[in-house]
Each structure stands twice: as C-alpha cells, then as structure tokens.
Short mmCIF file of C-alpha atoms and ligand atoms in Angstrom, two decimals:
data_model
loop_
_atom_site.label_atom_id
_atom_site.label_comp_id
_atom_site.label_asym_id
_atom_site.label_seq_id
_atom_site.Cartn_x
_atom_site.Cartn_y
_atom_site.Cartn_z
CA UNK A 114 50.43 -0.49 -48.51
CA UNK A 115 49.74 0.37 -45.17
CA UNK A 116 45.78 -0.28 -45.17
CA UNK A 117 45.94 -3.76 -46.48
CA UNK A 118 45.54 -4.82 -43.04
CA UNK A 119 42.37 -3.40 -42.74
CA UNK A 120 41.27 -4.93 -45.84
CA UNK A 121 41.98 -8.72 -44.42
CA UNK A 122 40.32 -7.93 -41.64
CA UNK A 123 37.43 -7.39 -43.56
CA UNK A 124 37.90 -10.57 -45.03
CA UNK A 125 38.28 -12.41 -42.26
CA UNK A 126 35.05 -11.19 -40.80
CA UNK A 127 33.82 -11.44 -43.91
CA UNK A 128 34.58 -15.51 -44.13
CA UNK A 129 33.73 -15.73 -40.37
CA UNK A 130 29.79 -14.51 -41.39
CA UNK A 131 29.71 -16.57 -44.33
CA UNK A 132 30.93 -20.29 -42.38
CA UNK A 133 28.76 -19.32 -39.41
CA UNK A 134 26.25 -18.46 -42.10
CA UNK A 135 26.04 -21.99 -43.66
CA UNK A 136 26.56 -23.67 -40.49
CA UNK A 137 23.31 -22.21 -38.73
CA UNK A 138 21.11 -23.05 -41.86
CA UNK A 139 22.80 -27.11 -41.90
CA UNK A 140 21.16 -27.16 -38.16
CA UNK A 141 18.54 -25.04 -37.93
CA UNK A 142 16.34 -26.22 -41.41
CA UNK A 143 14.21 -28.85 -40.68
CA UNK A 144 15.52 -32.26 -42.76
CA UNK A 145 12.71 -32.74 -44.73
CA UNK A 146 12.07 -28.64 -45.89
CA UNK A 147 12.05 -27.85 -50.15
CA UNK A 148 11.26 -31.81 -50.56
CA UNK A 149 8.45 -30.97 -52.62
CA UNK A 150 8.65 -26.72 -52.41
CA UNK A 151 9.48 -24.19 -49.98
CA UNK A 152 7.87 -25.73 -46.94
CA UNK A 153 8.73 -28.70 -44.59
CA UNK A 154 7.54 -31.70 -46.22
CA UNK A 155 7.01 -33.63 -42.86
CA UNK A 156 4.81 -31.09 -42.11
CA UNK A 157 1.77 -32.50 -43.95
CA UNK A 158 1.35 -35.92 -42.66
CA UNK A 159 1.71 -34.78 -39.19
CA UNK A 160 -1.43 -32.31 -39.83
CA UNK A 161 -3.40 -35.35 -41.58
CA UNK A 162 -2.68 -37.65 -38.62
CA UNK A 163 -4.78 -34.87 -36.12
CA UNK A 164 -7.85 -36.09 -35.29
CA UNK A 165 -10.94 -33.98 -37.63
CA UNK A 166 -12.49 -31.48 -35.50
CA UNK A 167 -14.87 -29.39 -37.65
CA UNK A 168 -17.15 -30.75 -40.15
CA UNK A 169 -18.98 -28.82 -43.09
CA UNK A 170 -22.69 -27.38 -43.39
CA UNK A 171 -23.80 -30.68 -45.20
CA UNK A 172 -22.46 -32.82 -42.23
CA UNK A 173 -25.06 -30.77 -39.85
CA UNK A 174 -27.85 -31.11 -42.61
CA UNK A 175 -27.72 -34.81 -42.36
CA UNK A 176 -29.89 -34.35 -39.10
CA UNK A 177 -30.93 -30.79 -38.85
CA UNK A 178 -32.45 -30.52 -42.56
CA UNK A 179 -34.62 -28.09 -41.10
CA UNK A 180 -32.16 -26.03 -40.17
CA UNK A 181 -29.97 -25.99 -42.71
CA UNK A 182 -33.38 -24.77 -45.15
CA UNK A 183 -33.91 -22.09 -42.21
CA UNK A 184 -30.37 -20.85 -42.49
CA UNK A 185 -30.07 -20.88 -46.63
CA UNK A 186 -33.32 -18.75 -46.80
CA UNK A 187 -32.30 -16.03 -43.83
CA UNK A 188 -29.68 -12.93 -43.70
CA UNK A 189 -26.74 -15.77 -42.32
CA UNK A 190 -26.97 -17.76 -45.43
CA UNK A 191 -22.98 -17.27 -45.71
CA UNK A 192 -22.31 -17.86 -42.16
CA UNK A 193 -21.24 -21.68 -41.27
CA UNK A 194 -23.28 -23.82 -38.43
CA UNK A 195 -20.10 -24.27 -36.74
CA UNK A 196 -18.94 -20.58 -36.18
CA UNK A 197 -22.05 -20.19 -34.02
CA UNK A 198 -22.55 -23.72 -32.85
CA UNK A 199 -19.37 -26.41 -31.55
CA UNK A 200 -17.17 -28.50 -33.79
CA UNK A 201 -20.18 -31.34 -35.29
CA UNK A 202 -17.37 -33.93 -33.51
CA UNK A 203 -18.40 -32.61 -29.68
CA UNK A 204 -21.83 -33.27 -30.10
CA UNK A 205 -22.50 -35.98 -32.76
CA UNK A 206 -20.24 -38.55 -31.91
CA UNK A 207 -22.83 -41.63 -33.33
CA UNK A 208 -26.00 -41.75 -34.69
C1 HEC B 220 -25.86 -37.60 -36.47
C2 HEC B 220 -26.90 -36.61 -36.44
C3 HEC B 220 -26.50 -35.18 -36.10
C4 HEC B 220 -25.56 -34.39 -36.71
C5 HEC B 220 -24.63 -34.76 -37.85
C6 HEC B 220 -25.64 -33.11 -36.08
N1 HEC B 220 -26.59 -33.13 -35.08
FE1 HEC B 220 -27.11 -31.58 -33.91
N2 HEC B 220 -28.36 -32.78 -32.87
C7 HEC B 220 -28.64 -34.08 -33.18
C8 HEC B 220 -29.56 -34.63 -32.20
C9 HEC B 220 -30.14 -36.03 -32.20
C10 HEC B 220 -29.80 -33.56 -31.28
C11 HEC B 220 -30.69 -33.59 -30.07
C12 HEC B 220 -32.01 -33.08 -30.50
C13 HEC B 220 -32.93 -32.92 -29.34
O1 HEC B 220 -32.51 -33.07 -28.18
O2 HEC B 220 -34.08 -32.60 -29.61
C14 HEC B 220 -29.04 -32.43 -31.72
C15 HEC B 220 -29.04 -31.19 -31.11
C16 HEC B 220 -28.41 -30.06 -31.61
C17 HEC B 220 -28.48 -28.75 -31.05
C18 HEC B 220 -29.17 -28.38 -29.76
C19 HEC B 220 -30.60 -28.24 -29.99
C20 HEC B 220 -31.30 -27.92 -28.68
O3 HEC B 220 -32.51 -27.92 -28.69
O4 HEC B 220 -30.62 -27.69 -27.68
C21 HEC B 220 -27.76 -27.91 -31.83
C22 HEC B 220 -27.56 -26.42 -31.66
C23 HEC B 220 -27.22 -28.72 -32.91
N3 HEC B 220 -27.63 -30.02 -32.75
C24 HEC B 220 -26.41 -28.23 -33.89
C25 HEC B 220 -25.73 -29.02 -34.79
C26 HEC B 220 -24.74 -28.54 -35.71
C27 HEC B 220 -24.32 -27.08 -35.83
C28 HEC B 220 -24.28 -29.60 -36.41
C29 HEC B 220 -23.16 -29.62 -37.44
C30 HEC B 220 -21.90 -29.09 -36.98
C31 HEC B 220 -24.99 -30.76 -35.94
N4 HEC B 220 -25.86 -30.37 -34.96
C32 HEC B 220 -24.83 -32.04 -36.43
C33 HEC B 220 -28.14 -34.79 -34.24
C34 HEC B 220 -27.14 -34.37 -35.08
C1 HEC B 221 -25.52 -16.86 -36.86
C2 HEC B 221 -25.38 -17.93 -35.89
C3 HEC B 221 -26.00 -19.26 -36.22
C4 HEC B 221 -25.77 -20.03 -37.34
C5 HEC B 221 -24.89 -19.73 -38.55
C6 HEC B 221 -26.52 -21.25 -37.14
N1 HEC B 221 -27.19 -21.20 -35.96
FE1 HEC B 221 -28.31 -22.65 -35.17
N2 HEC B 221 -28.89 -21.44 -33.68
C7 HEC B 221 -28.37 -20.18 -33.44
C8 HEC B 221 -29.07 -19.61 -32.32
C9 HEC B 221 -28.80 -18.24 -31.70
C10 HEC B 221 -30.00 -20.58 -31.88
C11 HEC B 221 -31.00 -20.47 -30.74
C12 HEC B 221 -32.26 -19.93 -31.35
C13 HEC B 221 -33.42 -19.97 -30.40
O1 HEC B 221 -33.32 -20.55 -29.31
O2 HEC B 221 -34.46 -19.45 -30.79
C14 HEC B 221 -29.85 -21.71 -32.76
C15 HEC B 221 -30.57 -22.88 -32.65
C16 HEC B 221 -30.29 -24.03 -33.34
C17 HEC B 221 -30.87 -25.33 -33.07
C18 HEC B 221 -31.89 -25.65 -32.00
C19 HEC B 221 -33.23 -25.28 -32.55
C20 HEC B 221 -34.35 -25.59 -31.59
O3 HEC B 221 -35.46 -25.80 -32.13
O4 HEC B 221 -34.16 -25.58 -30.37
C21 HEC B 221 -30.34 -26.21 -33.96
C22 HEC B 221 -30.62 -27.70 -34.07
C23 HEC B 221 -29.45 -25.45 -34.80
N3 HEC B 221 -29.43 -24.14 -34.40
C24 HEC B 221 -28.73 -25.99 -35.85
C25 HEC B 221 -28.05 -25.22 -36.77
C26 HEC B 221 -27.55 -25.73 -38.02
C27 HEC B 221 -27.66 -27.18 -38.48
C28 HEC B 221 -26.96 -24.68 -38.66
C29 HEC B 221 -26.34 -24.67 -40.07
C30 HEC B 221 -27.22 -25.14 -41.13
C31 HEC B 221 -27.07 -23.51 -37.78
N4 HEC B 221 -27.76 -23.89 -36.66
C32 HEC B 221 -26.54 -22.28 -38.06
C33 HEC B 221 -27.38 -19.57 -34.15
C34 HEC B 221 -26.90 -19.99 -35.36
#
C-alpha cells in the first residue's frame, strides 16, 4: 500500500478546505442574514430610516395640476416628473 499516503494527504487538504470553509462563512455572514429569507434582515430598517428623496407623479399634481393634465395627454405620458425634473424634496420643502 504504497499510495495510501497520497490518499491522506488528500484528506488532510481535504479537512483543511472544509474547517477554513465553515470558519470564513461564521465571520464573514452578516448576524442577522436568512432571519426572514435569503437576505440580511437588518438590512431593511436601515433603508426605512433614510430620509425620502423622490416622491410620485400625484405628489407634483398637488400643485402643478396643470401639468400633470399636460403630461397625461402628450407623447411622455409614461415618463415620471422626477426623471426630468429634481427629487419633489429639493424644491417643495413646505407649502
Ligand atoms: C407644495 C406644492 C408643490 C409641489 C408638491 C411641487 N411643486 Fe413645483 N413648484 C411649486 C411652486 C410654488 C413653484 C414656483 C412657481 C413659480 O415660481 O411660479 C414651483 C415651481 C416648479 C418648477 C419651476 C417652474 C419655473 O417656472 O421655473 C418646476 C419645474 C416644478 N415646480 C416641478 C415640480 C415637480 C416635478 C414636482 C414633483 C416632483 C413639484 N414641482 C412639486 C410648488 C410645488
Ligand atoms: C420629458 C421630460 C419632462 C417630464 C416627464 C415633465 N417635465 Fe416638466 N418640463 C420639462 C421641460 C423641458 C420644461 C421646460 C419647458 C419650457 O420651458 O417650455 C418643463 C417645464 C415644467 C414647469 C414650468 C412650466 C412653466 O410654465 O414655466 C413645471 C411646473 C413642470 N414642468 C412640472 C412638471 C410636472 C408636475 C411633471 C409631471 C406631471 C412634469 N413637469 C413632467 C420636462 C419635463
């Protein structure tokens, strides 16, 4: 059995890839990932705390009614206020 050595070698690689294997994944996913599916839970109430940016075509028809009825009846129906004109938060801060 003179190629058994080989074969523990193997193994011992083998185990070596495996332990570093499992000991990369403990540090490097996040604590809170596959809470609640395959993403990091944490995740979402660190988006909902950023301040809102953008608002929708009804939050621009609120003052620019006339506007709004220009866009609906012209070729950039589809197109939103906002991807030609800033975020509705730079510009209408109050009333
Ligand atoms: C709270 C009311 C309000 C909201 C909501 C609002 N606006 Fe305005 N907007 C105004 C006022 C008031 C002016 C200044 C009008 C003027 O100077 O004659 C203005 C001016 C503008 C102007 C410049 C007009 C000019 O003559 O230079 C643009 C463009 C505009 N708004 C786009 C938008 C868009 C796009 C949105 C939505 C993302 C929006 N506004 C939301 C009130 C609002
Ligand atoms: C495809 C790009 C585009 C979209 C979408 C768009 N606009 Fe405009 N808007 C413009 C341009 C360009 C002007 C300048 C037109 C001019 O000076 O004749 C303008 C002008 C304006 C003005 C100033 C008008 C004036 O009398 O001086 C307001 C207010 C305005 N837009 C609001 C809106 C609102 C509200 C929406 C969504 C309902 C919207 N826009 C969607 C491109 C766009």
């Amino acid at each position: 059995m003179e190629h058994t050595k080989h074969l523990w070698r193997a193994l011992g690689i083998l185990v070596v890839v495996a332990v570093s294997g499992v000991v990369i994944r403990h540090f490097a996913i996040p604590d809170s990932f596959g809470e609640a599916g395959s993403y990091r839970y944490d995740a979402l109430a660190e988006i909902a705390s950023k301040p809102v940016v953008h608002g929708n075509d009804i939050s621009c028809r609120e003052c620019h009614a006339d506007m709004a009825e220009t866009k609906a009846a012209g070729k950039h129906a589809p197109v939103r206020c906002e991807v030609c004109h800033a975020p509705v938060t730079t510009h209408a801060r109050d009333g």
